[in-house]
Each structure stands twice: as C-alpha cells, then as structure tokens.
Short mmCIF file of C-alpha atoms in Angstrom, two decimals:
data_model
loop_
_atom_site.label_atom_id
_atom_site.label_comp_id
_atom_site.label_asym_id
_atom_site.label_seq_id
_atom_site.Cartn_x
_atom_site.Cartn_y
_atom_site.Cartn_z
CA UNK A 194 -1.29 34.26 28.57
CA UNK A 195 -4.33 35.81 30.25
CA UNK A 196 -7.15 37.91 28.84
CA UNK A 197 -10.37 39.22 30.29
CA UNK A 198 -13.52 37.39 29.38
CA UNK A 199 -14.80 39.15 26.24
CA UNK A 200 -18.36 40.42 26.48
CA UNK A 201 -20.82 37.82 25.31
CA UNK A 202 -18.33 34.90 25.46
CA UNK A 203 -19.43 32.05 27.67
CA UNK A 204 -16.89 29.31 28.44
CA UNK A 205 -17.32 26.15 30.46
CA UNK A 206 -14.45 23.67 30.70
CA UNK A 207 -11.66 24.09 28.15
CA UNK A 208 -11.00 23.67 24.44
CA UNK A 209 -7.98 23.27 22.21
CA UNK A 210 -7.14 25.09 19.01
CA UNK A 211 -3.95 25.42 16.94
CA UNK A 212 -1.79 23.82 19.63
CA UNK A 213 -3.24 26.00 22.42
CA UNK A 214 -5.53 25.11 25.31
CA UNK A 215 -8.02 27.77 26.48
CA UNK A 216 -9.86 27.66 29.82
CA UNK A 217 -11.46 29.98 32.38
CA UNK A 218 -9.95 30.85 35.75
CA UNK A 219 -11.34 33.58 38.03
CA UNK A 220 -13.24 35.17 35.18
CA UNK A 221 -10.23 35.28 32.89
CA UNK A 222 -9.48 33.28 29.71
CA UNK A 223 -6.12 31.56 30.09
CA UNK A 224 -4.26 30.16 27.07
CA UNK A 225 -1.42 27.69 27.32
CA UNK A 226 0.60 25.80 24.73
CA UNK A 227 -0.85 22.28 24.58
CA UNK A 228 1.58 20.75 22.12
CA UNK A 229 4.47 18.88 23.70
CA UNK A 230 7.84 19.67 22.17
CA UNK A 231 9.49 16.69 23.85
CA UNK A 232 10.70 13.78 21.73
CA UNK A 233 8.19 10.95 21.70
CA UNK A 234 9.29 8.06 23.88
CA UNK A 235 10.19 4.94 21.92
CA UNK A 236 11.50 2.14 24.11
CA UNK A 237 12.13 -1.29 22.64
CA UNK A 238 8.82 -2.61 24.01
CA UNK A 239 6.93 0.41 22.63
CA UNK A 240 8.57 0.08 19.23
CA UNK A 241 7.78 -3.62 18.98
CA UNK A 242 4.11 -2.98 19.84
CA UNK A 243 3.89 -0.07 17.38
CA UNK A 244 5.34 -2.25 14.63
CA UNK A 245 2.81 -4.98 15.40
CA UNK A 246 -0.02 -2.45 15.25
CA UNK A 247 1.33 -0.95 12.03
CA UNK A 248 1.40 -4.39 10.44
CA UNK A 249 -2.06 -5.29 11.75
CA UNK A 250 -3.50 -2.20 10.05
CA UNK A 251 -1.64 -2.95 6.80
CA UNK A 252 -2.90 -6.55 6.75
CA UNK A 253 -6.46 -5.40 7.50
CA UNK A 254 -6.42 -3.00 4.56
CA UNK A 255 -5.31 -5.80 2.25
CA UNK A 256 -7.88 -8.28 3.61
CA UNK A 257 -10.71 -5.76 3.20
CA UNK A 258 -9.99 -5.50 -0.52
CA UNK A 259 -11.07 -9.14 -0.96
CA UNK A 260 -14.57 -8.48 0.40
CA UNK A 261 -16.28 -8.06 3.75
CA UNK A 262 -14.07 -9.72 6.40
CA UNK A 263 -15.87 -12.24 8.63
CA UNK A 264 -15.05 -11.54 12.28
CA UNK A 265 -18.22 -11.81 14.33
CA UNK A 266 -17.12 -12.04 17.97
CA UNK A 267 -16.32 -8.39 18.67
CA UNK A 268 -18.25 -5.14 18.30
CA UNK A 269 -16.59 -4.54 14.93
CA UNK A 270 -14.90 -6.86 12.44
CA UNK A 271 -11.65 -4.89 12.78
CA UNK A 272 -11.59 -5.38 16.56
CA UNK A 273 -12.03 -9.11 16.04
CA UNK A 274 -9.23 -9.21 13.48
CA UNK A 275 -6.88 -7.06 15.56
CA UNK A 276 -7.32 -9.16 18.71
CA UNK A 277 -6.26 -12.27 16.78
CA UNK A 278 -3.55 -10.56 14.70
CA UNK A 279 -1.88 -9.26 17.87
CA UNK A 280 -0.73 -12.84 18.51
CA UNK A 281 1.34 -12.85 15.32
CA UNK A 282 5.11 -12.31 15.51
CA UNK A 283 6.37 -8.76 15.11
CA UNK A 284 7.90 -7.81 11.76
CA UNK A 285 10.16 -4.77 11.44
CA UNK A 286 10.12 -2.62 8.32
CA UNK A 287 11.69 0.85 7.83
CA UNK A 288 9.55 3.95 7.77
CA UNK A 289 9.84 4.18 3.96
CA UNK A 290 7.88 0.87 3.75
CA UNK A 291 5.24 1.90 6.27
CA UNK A 292 2.36 0.23 4.40
CA UNK A 293 4.21 -3.04 3.75
CA UNK A 294 2.35 -6.26 4.55
CA UNK A 295 3.85 -9.71 4.95
CA UNK A 296 2.39 -13.19 4.67
CA UNK A 297 2.64 -14.82 8.09
CA UNK A 298 1.69 -18.37 9.14
CA UNK A 299 -1.60 -18.42 11.08
CA UNK A 300 -2.61 -14.94 9.95
CA UNK A 301 -6.35 -14.76 10.79
CA UNK A 302 -8.79 -14.46 7.89
CA UNK A 303 -12.00 -15.16 9.84
CA UNK A 304 -13.28 -15.36 13.39
CA UNK A 305 -16.56 -16.89 14.50
CA UNK A 306 -18.39 -19.60 16.43
CA UNK A 307 -18.44 -22.51 13.96
CA UNK A 308 -15.91 -25.28 14.68
CA UNK A 309 -12.43 -24.48 13.41
CA UNK A 310 -11.27 -26.59 10.47
CA UNK A 311 -7.86 -28.12 11.10
CA UNK A 312 -5.88 -27.98 7.87
CA UNK A 313 -2.38 -28.61 6.60
CA UNK A 314 -0.39 -28.70 3.38
CA UNK A 315 0.33 -32.31 2.48
CA UNK A 316 0.36 -34.82 -0.39
CA UNK A 317 -2.40 -37.09 -1.66
CA UNK A 318 -1.38 -39.84 -4.09
CA UNK A 319 1.73 -37.89 -5.08
CA UNK A 320 -0.14 -34.60 -5.63
CA UNK A 321 0.02 -31.54 -3.37
CA UNK A 322 -3.10 -30.96 -1.29
CA UNK A 323 -4.74 -28.88 1.40
CA UNK A 324 -5.98 -31.55 3.79
CA UNK A 325 -8.61 -30.89 6.44
CA UNK A 326 -10.33 -32.72 9.30
CA UNK A 327 -13.73 -31.74 7.89
CA UNK A 328 -16.16 -34.49 6.96
CA UNK A 329 -18.98 -34.01 4.48
CA UNK A 330 -21.40 -35.09 7.21
CA UNK A 331 -20.23 -32.17 9.40
CA UNK A 332 -21.61 -29.57 7.01
CA UNK A 333 -24.70 -27.68 8.15
CA UNK A 334 -27.73 -26.87 5.98
CA UNK A 335 -26.96 -23.96 3.61
CA UNK A 336 -23.31 -23.97 4.69
CA UNK A 337 -20.67 -22.68 2.26
CA UNK A 338 -16.95 -23.34 2.09
CA UNK A 339 -14.79 -20.37 1.11
CA UNK A 340 -11.13 -20.65 0.22
CA UNK A 341 -8.96 -17.65 1.10
CA UNK A 342 -5.75 -17.39 -0.90
CA UNK A 343 -3.00 -14.98 0.19
CA UNK A 344 -0.25 -14.01 -2.28
CA UNK A 345 3.03 -12.39 -1.27
CA UNK A 346 4.11 -9.84 -3.87
CA UNK A 347 6.78 -7.21 -4.29
CA UNK A 348 5.14 -4.05 -5.64
CA UNK A 349 8.00 -1.75 -6.52
CA UNK A 350 10.13 -2.00 -3.39
CA UNK A 351 7.21 -2.66 -1.07
CA UNK A 352 6.15 -6.19 -0.10
CA UNK A 353 2.38 -6.63 0.04
CA UNK A 354 -0.06 -9.47 0.61
CA UNK A 355 -3.03 -9.66 -1.75
CA UNK A 356 -6.07 -11.83 -1.07
CA UNK A 357 -8.60 -13.67 -3.16
CA UNK A 358 -11.69 -15.51 -1.93
CA UNK A 359 -13.74 -18.07 -3.81
CA UNK A 360 -16.49 -20.51 -2.97
CA UNK A 361 -15.53 -24.20 -2.97
CA UNK A 362 -18.06 -26.90 -3.81
CA UNK A 363 -17.87 -30.19 -1.94
CA UNK A 364 -17.76 -31.95 -5.31
CA UNK A 365 -14.36 -30.31 -5.96
CA UNK A 366 -12.88 -32.00 -2.92
CA UNK A 367 -11.35 -35.43 -2.49
CA UNK A 368 -12.16 -37.65 0.46
CA UNK A 369 -9.01 -38.84 2.23
CA UNK A 370 -9.38 -41.08 5.28
CA UNK A 371 -12.96 -39.88 5.59
CA UNK A 372 -12.04 -36.18 5.52
CA UNK A 373 -12.15 -33.59 2.75
CA UNK A 374 -9.08 -32.32 0.90
CA UNK A 375 -8.42 -29.96 -1.98
CA UNK A 376 -5.90 -31.55 -4.32
CA UNK A 377 -4.07 -29.17 -6.66
CA UNK A 378 -0.41 -28.47 -7.41
CA UNK A 379 -1.09 -24.78 -6.75
CA UNK A 380 -0.64 -25.64 -3.09
CA UNK A 381 3.08 -26.10 -3.78
CA UNK A 382 3.50 -22.34 -4.33
CA UNK A 383 5.87 -21.05 -1.65
CA UNK A 384 4.67 -17.45 -2.00
CA UNK A 385 1.04 -18.23 -1.16
CA UNK A 386 -1.06 -19.24 1.84
CA UNK A 387 -4.55 -20.69 2.20
CA UNK A 388 -7.43 -21.09 4.63
CA UNK A 389 -10.71 -22.93 4.12
CA UNK A 390 -13.50 -21.18 6.03
CA UNK A 391 -16.90 -22.55 6.97
CA UNK A 392 -19.68 -19.98 6.45
CA UNK A 393 -23.43 -20.11 7.10
CA UNK A 394 -24.78 -17.00 5.34
CA UNK A 395 -27.59 -14.98 6.87
CA UNK A 396 -30.07 -12.68 5.14
CA UNK A 397 -29.80 -10.35 8.16
CA UNK A 398 -26.06 -9.93 7.62
CA UNK A 399 -25.14 -11.90 10.76
CA UNK A 400 -23.40 -14.78 9.03
CA UNK A 401 -21.72 -17.46 11.11
CA UNK A 402 -18.23 -18.66 10.30
CA UNK A 403 -15.31 -20.65 11.64
CA UNK A 404 -12.13 -19.08 12.99
CA UNK A 405 -9.31 -19.76 10.55
CA UNK A 406 -5.69 -18.80 10.02
CA UNK A 407 -3.51 -19.25 6.95
CA UNK A 408 -1.32 -22.28 6.32
CA UNK A 409 1.70 -21.49 4.16
CA UNK A 410 5.21 -22.48 3.18
CA UNK A 411 6.18 -18.84 2.66
CA UNK A 412 9.27 -17.77 4.61
CA UNK A 413 9.76 -14.35 2.97
CA UNK A 414 8.72 -12.59 6.20
CA UNK A 415 11.62 -14.06 8.20
CA UNK A 416 14.09 -11.44 6.92
CA UNK A 417 11.96 -8.83 8.71
CA UNK A 418 12.11 -10.57 12.10
CA UNK A 419 15.87 -10.42 12.73
CA UNK A 420 17.77 -8.17 15.13
CA UNK A 421 19.29 -6.37 12.13
CA UNK A 422 15.82 -5.69 10.73
CA UNK A 423 14.73 -4.32 14.11
CA UNK A 424 17.74 -2.00 14.34
CA UNK A 425 17.32 -0.74 10.77
CA UNK A 426 13.61 -0.10 11.25
CA UNK A 427 14.11 1.62 14.61
CA UNK A 428 16.80 3.92 13.20
CA UNK A 429 14.47 4.97 10.37
CA UNK A 430 12.02 6.18 13.01
CA UNK A 431 14.64 8.11 14.97
CA UNK A 432 16.07 5.35 17.12
CA UNK A 433 15.09 3.85 20.47
CA UNK A 434 15.02 5.60 23.83
CA UNK A 435 16.20 4.05 27.09
#
C-alpha cells in the first residue's frame, strides 16, 4: 500500500505498528504487513533448546523467591544462572504445565570466585549427613555458610521446586576426617536437595560466594526426560517440523 507523504509528516527509517511496517520510498509512505503468517519452525533441536530455556526461567523464578540469588560472574545474576543452568539435562513438559520446575542434580544455586565446596550425601556414625571437603581453617574472616534446600512439590497438577536458605554456624557441624559435615536425618529425604554455599558479605552489595550445585537423591524428574515425554510435550506445542 502506498500513500503520499502527508503534509507535516517527517519520516526517517521505518516503524512498525499493528502488524504493519511503514517506511519512505521516493517521497511516498509504503506500508507492508510485517507479521509472518507462516508456522513457526520447531525442529527437534529447536524444541529441546526451547524446553531447556523454559525450564531455566521456571527454576530462576523459584530460586528468586528464596532471596537475592548470588551469581557474580556475569553482568546480571540471571545471566550467570542461565549460563550454568544450560548445562542441565533437558526436561519435557506439556504446554499445560509451562511453569513447571523440576529438581535436578547439580542445579546451580550460586556462582562466584570462592573455592567450590565438594559435597555429597553420606552417613556418619549411622546417621545421614551432608559431607564436605571444607575445613574450619579454610574459612575466611567474616565468611558465612548458607544452606540452600530445594523441595520438589506437586502443586495441583504442576510440579514445582521451592527453595529455602538459612545460615549455618560452624558449631552446628561435625568434623569428619578433618572436614565439616552436617549430620541430620533430614538428608535422607528423597524429594529434597541441598547445597552449602560459602559467602563473604559486602556492605557495597558485591558479596563473594562459591559456585555450588545441588546434591540430591530425587529422581522425580526422570519421567520428564524420556522419549515418550518428549513426544507428548512436542505434540502439545503443535508437533515438530522436519
């Protein structure tokens, strides 16, 4: 569609409005439909990546509810989280469960420059424990230890991960082979995951922390990693394209 340049209207470049693109050519305003009516491409590779991004966003929303996430190595905390979360396995959920979140092993809860604490679920004197390679002598002045707990829940028909964070005092911990451990039967819960994070707070807001991922016995997520789960999820979005 072409129209003459209305008196008093000055246009440089182009602009879009209501699905139309308007631009000048030879003194005339030209309007073209800018909205593609073609079906959005959705190859297998594209669908897998979109599902990973969907889940990354869902996990981020849940993690934010527990407080200010500590990811200090990118321009924003979300970018730091997303770069680490992209390494997680893809999980496939149907469109009706778009905001579902699933507890995955090694899900990142922090990212920073302090040494990473190696940790595992184990037993100490017959009791369940979260064992670490951290020694009391490793702790820096003013350093805090924060325990992240992730809980897999079914809210209605939608699975979601909820997070809690609390400060841990060294006096709560047990020394095992020279390293610190948290001993508590709560660590036997197969619908939870944990990560102990080192944090050096800063009054300027630039706190330092270690990079930590969750350790868990939870296997609930596995049902969303199968070929059947992929097919069901893809069909709910209109299917895959070749």
